[in-house]
mmCIF file of C-alpha atoms in Angstrom:
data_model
loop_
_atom_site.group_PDB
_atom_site.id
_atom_site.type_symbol
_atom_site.label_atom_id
_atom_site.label_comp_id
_atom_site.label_asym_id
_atom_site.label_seq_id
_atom_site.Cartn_x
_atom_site.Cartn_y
_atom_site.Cartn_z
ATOM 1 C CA UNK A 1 123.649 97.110 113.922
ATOM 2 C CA UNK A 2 121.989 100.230 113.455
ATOM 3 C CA UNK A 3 119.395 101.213 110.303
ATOM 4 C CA UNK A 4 118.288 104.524 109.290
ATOM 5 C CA UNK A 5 114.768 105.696 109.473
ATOM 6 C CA UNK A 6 113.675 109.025 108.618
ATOM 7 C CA UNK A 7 116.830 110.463 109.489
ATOM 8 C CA UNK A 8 116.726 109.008 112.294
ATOM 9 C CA UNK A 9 119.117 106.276 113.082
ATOM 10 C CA UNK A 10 117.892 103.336 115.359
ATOM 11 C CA UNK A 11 118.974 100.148 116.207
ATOM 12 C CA UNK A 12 117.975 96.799 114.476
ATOM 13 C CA UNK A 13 117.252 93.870 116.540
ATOM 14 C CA UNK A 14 119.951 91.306 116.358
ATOM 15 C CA UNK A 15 118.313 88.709 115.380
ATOM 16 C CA UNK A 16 117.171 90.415 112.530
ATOM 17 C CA UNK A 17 120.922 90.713 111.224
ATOM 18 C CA UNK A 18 121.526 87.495 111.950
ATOM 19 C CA UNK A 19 118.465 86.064 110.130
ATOM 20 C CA UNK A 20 119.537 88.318 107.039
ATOM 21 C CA UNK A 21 123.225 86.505 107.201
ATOM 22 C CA UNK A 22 121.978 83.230 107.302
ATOM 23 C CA UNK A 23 119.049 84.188 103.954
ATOM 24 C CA UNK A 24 122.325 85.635 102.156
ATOM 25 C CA UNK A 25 124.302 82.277 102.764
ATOM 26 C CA UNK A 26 121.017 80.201 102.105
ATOM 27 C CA UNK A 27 120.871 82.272 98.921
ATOM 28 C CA UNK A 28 124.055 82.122 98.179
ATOM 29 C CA UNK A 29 124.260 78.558 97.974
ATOM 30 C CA UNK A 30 126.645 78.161 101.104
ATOM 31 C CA UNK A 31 123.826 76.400 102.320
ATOM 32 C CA UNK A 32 122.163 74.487 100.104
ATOM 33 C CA UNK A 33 119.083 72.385 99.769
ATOM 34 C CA UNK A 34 119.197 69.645 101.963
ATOM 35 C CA UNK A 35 122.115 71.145 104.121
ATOM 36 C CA UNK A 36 122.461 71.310 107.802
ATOM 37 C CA UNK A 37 122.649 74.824 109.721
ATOM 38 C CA UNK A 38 124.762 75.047 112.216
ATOM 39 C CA UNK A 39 123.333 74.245 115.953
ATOM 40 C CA UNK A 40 122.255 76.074 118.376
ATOM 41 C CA UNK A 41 125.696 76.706 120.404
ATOM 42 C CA UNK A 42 127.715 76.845 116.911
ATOM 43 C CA UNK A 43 125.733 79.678 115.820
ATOM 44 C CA UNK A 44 126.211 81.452 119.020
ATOM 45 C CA UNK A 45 129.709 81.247 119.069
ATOM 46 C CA UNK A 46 129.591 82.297 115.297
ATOM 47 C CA UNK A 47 127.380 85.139 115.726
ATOM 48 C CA UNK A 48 129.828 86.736 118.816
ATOM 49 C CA UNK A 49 128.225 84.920 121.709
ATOM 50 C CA UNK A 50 124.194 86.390 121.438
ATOM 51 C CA UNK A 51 122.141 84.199 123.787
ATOM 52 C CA UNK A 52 120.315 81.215 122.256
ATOM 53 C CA UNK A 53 117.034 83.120 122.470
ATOM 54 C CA UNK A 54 118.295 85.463 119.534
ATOM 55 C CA UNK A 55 119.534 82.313 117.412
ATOM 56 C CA UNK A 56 115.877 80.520 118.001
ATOM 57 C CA UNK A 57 114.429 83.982 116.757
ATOM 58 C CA UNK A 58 116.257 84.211 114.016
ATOM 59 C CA UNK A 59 115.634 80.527 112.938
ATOM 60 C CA UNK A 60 111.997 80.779 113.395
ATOM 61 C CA UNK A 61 112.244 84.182 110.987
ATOM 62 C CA UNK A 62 113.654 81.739 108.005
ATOM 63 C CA UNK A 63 111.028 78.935 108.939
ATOM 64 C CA UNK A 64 108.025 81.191 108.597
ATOM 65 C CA UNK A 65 110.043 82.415 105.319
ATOM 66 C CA UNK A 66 110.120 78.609 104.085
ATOM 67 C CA UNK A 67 113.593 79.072 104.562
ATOM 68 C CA UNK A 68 114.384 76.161 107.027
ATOM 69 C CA UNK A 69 112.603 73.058 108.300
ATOM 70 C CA UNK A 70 113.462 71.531 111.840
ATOM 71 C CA UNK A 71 112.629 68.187 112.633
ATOM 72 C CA UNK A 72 113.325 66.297 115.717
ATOM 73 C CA UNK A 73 116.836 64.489 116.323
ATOM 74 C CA UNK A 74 117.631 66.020 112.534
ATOM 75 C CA UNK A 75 118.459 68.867 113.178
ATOM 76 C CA UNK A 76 117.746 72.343 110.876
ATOM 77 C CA UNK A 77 117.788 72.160 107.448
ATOM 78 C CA UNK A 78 117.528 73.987 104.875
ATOM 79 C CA UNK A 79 114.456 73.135 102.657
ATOM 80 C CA UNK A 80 114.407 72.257 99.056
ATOM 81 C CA UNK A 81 113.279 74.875 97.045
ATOM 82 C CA UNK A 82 110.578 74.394 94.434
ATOM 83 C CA UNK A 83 111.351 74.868 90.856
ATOM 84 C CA UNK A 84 110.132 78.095 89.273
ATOM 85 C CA UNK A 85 106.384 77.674 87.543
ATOM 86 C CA UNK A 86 104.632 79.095 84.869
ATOM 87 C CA UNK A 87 101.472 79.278 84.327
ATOM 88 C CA UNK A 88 100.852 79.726 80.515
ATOM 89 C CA UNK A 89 98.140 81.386 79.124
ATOM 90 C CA UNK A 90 96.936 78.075 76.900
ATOM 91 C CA UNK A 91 96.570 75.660 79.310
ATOM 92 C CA UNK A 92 92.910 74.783 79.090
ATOM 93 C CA UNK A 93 93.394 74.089 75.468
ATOM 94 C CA UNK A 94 92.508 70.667 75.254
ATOM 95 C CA UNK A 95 94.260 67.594 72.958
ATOM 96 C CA UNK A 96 91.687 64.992 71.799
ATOM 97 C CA UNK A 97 92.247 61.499 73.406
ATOM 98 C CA UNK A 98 94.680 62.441 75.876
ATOM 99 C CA UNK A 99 94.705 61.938 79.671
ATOM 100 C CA UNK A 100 95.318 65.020 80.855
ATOM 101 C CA UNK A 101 94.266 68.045 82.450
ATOM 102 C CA UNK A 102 94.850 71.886 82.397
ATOM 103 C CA UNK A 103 96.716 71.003 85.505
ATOM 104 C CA UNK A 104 98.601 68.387 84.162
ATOM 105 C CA UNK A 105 99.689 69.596 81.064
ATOM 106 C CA UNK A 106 100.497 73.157 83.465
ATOM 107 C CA UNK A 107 102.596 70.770 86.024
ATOM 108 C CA UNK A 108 104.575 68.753 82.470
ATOM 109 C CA UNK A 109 103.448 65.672 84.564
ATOM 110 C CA UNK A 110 101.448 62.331 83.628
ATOM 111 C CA UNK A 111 98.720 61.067 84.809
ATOM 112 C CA UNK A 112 100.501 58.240 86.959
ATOM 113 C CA UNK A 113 102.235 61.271 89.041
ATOM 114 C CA UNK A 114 98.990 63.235 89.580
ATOM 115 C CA UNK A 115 96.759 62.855 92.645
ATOM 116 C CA UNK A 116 93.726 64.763 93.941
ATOM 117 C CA UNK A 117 91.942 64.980 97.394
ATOM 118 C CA UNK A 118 88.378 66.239 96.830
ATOM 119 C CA UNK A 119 85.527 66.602 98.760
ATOM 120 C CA UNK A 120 82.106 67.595 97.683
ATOM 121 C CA UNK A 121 79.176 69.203 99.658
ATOM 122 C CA UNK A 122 76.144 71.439 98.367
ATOM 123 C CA UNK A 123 75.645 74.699 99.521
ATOM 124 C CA UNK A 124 73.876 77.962 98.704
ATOM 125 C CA UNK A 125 75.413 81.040 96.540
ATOM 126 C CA UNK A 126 76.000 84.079 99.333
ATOM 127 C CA UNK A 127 76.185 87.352 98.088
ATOM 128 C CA UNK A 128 79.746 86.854 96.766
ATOM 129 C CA UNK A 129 79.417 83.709 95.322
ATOM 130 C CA UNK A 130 75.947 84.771 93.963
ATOM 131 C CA UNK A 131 78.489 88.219 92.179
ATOM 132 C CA UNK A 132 80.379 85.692 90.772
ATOM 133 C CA UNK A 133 77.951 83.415 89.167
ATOM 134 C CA UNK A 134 75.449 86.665 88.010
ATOM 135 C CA UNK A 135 72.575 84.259 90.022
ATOM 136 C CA UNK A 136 70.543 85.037 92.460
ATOM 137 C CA UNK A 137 71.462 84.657 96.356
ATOM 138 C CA UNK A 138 70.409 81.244 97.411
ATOM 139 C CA UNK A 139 70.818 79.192 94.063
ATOM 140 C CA UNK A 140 72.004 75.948 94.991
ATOM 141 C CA UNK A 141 75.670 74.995 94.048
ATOM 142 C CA UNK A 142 77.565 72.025 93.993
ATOM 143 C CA UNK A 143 81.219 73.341 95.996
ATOM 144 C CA UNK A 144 84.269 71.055 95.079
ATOM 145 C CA UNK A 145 86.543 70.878 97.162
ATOM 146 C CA UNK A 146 90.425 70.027 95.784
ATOM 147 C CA UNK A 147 93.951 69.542 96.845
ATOM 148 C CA UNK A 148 96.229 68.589 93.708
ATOM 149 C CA UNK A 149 99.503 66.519 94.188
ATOM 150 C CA UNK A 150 102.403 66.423 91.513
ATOM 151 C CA UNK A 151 103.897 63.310 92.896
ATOM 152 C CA UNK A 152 102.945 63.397 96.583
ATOM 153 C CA UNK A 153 103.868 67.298 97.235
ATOM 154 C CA UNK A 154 100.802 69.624 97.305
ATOM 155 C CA UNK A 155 100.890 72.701 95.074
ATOM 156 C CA UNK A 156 97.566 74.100 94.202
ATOM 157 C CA UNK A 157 94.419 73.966 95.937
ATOM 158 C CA UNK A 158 90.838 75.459 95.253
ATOM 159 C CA UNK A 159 87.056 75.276 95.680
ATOM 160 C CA UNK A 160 85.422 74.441 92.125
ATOM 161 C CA UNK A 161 81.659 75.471 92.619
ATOM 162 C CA UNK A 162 79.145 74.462 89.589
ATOM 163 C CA UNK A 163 75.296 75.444 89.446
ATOM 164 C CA UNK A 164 73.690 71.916 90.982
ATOM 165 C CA UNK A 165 71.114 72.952 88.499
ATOM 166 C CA UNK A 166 73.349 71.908 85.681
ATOM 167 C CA UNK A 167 74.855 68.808 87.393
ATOM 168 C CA UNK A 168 72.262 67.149 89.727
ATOM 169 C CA UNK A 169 72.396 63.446 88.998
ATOM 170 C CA UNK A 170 75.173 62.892 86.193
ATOM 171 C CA UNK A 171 78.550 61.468 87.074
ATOM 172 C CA UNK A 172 79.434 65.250 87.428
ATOM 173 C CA UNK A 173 78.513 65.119 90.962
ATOM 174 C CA UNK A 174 79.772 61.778 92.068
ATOM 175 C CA UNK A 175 83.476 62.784 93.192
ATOM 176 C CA UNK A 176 84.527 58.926 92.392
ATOM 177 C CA UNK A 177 84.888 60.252 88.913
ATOM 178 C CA UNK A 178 87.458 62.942 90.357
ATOM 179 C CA UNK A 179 90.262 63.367 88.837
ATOM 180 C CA UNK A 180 88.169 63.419 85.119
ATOM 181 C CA UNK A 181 90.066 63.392 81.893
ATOM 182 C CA UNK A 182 89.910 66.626 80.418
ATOM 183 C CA UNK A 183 89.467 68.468 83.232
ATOM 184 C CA UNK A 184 85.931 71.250 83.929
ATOM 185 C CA UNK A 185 85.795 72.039 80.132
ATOM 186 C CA UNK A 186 85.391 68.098 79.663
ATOM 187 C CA UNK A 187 83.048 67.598 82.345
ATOM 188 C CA UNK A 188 80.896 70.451 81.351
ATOM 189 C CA UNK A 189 80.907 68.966 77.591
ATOM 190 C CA UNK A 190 79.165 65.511 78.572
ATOM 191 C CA UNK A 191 75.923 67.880 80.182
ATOM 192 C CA UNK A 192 75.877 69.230 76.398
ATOM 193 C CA UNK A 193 77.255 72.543 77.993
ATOM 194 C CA UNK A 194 79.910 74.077 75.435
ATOM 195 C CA UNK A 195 82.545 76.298 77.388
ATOM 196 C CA UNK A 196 83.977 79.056 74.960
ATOM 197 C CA UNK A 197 85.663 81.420 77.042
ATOM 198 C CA UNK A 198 87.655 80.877 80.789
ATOM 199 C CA UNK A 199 88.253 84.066 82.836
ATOM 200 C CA UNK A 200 90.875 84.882 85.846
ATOM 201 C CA UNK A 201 91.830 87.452 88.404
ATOM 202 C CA UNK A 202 94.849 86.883 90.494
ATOM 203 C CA UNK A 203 95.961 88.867 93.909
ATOM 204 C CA UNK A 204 98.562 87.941 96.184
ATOM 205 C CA UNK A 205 98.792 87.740 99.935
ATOM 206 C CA UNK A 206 100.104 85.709 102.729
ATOM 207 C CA UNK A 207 98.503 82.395 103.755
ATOM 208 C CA UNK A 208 95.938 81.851 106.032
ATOM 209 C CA UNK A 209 96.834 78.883 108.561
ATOM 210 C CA UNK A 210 94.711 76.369 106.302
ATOM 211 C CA UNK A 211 96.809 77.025 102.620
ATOM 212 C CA UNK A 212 100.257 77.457 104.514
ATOM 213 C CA UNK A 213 99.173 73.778 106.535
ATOM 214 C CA UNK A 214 98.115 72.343 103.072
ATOM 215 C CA UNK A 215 100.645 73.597 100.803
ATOM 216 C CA UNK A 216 103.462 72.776 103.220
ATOM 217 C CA UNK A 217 104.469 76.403 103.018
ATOM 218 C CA UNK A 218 106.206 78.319 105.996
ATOM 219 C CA UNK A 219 103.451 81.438 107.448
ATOM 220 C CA UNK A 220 105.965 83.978 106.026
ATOM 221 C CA UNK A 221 105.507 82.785 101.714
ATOM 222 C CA UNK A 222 103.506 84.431 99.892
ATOM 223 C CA UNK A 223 100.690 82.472 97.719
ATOM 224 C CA UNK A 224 99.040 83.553 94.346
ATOM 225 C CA UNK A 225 95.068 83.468 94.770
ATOM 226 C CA UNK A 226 92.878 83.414 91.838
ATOM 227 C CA UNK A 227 89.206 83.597 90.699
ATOM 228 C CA UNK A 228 88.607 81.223 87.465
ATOM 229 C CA UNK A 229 84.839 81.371 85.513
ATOM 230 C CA UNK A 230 84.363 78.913 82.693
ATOM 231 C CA UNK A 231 81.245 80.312 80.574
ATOM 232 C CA UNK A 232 79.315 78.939 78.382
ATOM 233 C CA UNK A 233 78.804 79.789 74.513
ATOM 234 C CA UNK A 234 75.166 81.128 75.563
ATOM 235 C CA UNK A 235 76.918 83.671 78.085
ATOM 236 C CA UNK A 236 75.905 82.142 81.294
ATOM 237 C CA UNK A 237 78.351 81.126 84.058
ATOM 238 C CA UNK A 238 78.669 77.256 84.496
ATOM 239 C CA UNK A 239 81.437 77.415 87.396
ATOM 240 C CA UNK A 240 83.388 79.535 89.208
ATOM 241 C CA UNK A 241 86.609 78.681 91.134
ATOM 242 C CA UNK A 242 87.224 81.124 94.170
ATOM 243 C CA UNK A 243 89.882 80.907 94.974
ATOM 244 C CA UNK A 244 92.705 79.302 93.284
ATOM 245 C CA UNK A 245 95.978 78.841 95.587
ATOM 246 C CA UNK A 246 99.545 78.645 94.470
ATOM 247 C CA UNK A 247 102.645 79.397 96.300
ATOM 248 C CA UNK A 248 103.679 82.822 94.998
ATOM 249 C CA UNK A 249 107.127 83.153 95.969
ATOM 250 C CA UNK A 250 107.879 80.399 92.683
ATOM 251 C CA UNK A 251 104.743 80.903 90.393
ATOM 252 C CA UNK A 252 105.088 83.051 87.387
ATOM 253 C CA UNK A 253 102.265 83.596 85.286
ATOM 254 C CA UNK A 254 102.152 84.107 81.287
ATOM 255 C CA UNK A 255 100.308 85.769 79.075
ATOM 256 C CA UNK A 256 100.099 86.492 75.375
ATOM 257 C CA UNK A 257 98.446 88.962 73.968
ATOM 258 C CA UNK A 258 97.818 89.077 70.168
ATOM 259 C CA UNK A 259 97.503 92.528 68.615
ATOM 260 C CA UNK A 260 95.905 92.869 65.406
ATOM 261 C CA UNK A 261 97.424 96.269 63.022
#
């Protein structure tokens, strides 16, 4: 198949057409979640009798995509594809007595279906971190590490950092307490520290190996990365979460924005 470029026409690797067949019948819904692509020598024969080599390259296109999983003695699949998510613009707005957090109430799940891996170490604000807080370079911060699971499938993960400062001591620190009712906002309310406004900046990019290995995301999806600062009705920063990571190829994020006349 040939492509134009420039004016110029050139020819396009054939394993690129055939990977763009195969996303048009994923897409399509010939193949649908849960179905099985043909093998190897079926797709060969389909495709006009290219070598095996250009199948396998064409395959491995879709599985970096997210496309396709392969798994041994099952054969290639195509992979079920998450629903699309919104993040709305209320959801740290908290509701008195209920077990809950932003994520939870974001994810429409219960507290039964939510898990969270977490690990917690101390470290030291560098330069960016230090940006980020308005503190100096060096303050000491408590760095929270999370993975959060809407009924066994990971879909967001971050690093939660809060001054130590603020939190040395109280069950704030202790990640036993992890996940906590309420959420940062709560946690940050039991140290007599009254959050008032929540910031965030989002880019985009593709994964690094350790968000594509944690999200169970193919190389080739894009994920949503955002900074998040809850501060504090004096002003002051009380945490910072850099960075926020979502798969971006299904997140949508909302926002409403009152206008007065």
């Amino acid at each position: 198949m040939i492509a134009p470029i420039g004016g110029a026409v050139v020819a396009q690797p054939e394993y690129l057409r055939i990977a763009a067949d195969l996303r048009r019948r994923i897409s399509s819904g010939e193949y649908g979640p849960g179905d099985q692509i043909p093998t190897l020598p079926e797709l060969c024969r389909e495709y006009g009798g290219v070598s095996e080599t250009t199948i396998r390259n064409a395959l491995a296109l879709l599985r970096n995509e997210g496309l396709i999983e392969s798994r041994a003695r099952a054969g290639t699949r195509v992979r079920p594809r998450p629903a699309i998510h919104r993040l709305a613009s209320d959801r740290y707005r908290t509701t008195p007595g209920a077990k809950s957090t932003p994520y939870t109430r974001d994810q429409g799940i219960g507290w039964s279906e939510y898990r969270l891996d977490k690990r917690f170490e101390r470290v030291q604000a560098d330069p960016e971190l230090a940006a980020l807080f308005e503190c100096e370079v060096g303050e000491r911060l408590l760095a929270r590490h999370f993975v959060f699971y809407d009924n066994d499938q990971p879909t967001q993960m971050s690093v939660s950092y809060v001054r130590w400062s603020d939190v040395q001591g109280t069950p704030v620190a202790d990640p036993i307490n992890e996940p906590w009712p309420g959420g940062t906002k709560a946690q940050l309310a039991t140290l007599g520290i009254r959050v008032t406004a929540i910031t965030e900046s989002f880019t985009a990019a593709m994964p690094t190996e350790l968000e594509a290995a944690t999200l169970r995301i193919g190389a080739g999806v894009p994920v949503l990365r955002y900074t998040r600062k809850h501060i504090a009705d004096t002003g002051r920063i009380v945490e910072v979460a850099h960075p926020i990571v979502r798969r971006g190829d299904t997140t949508i994020v909302d926002f409403r924005i009152d206008l007065e006349d």
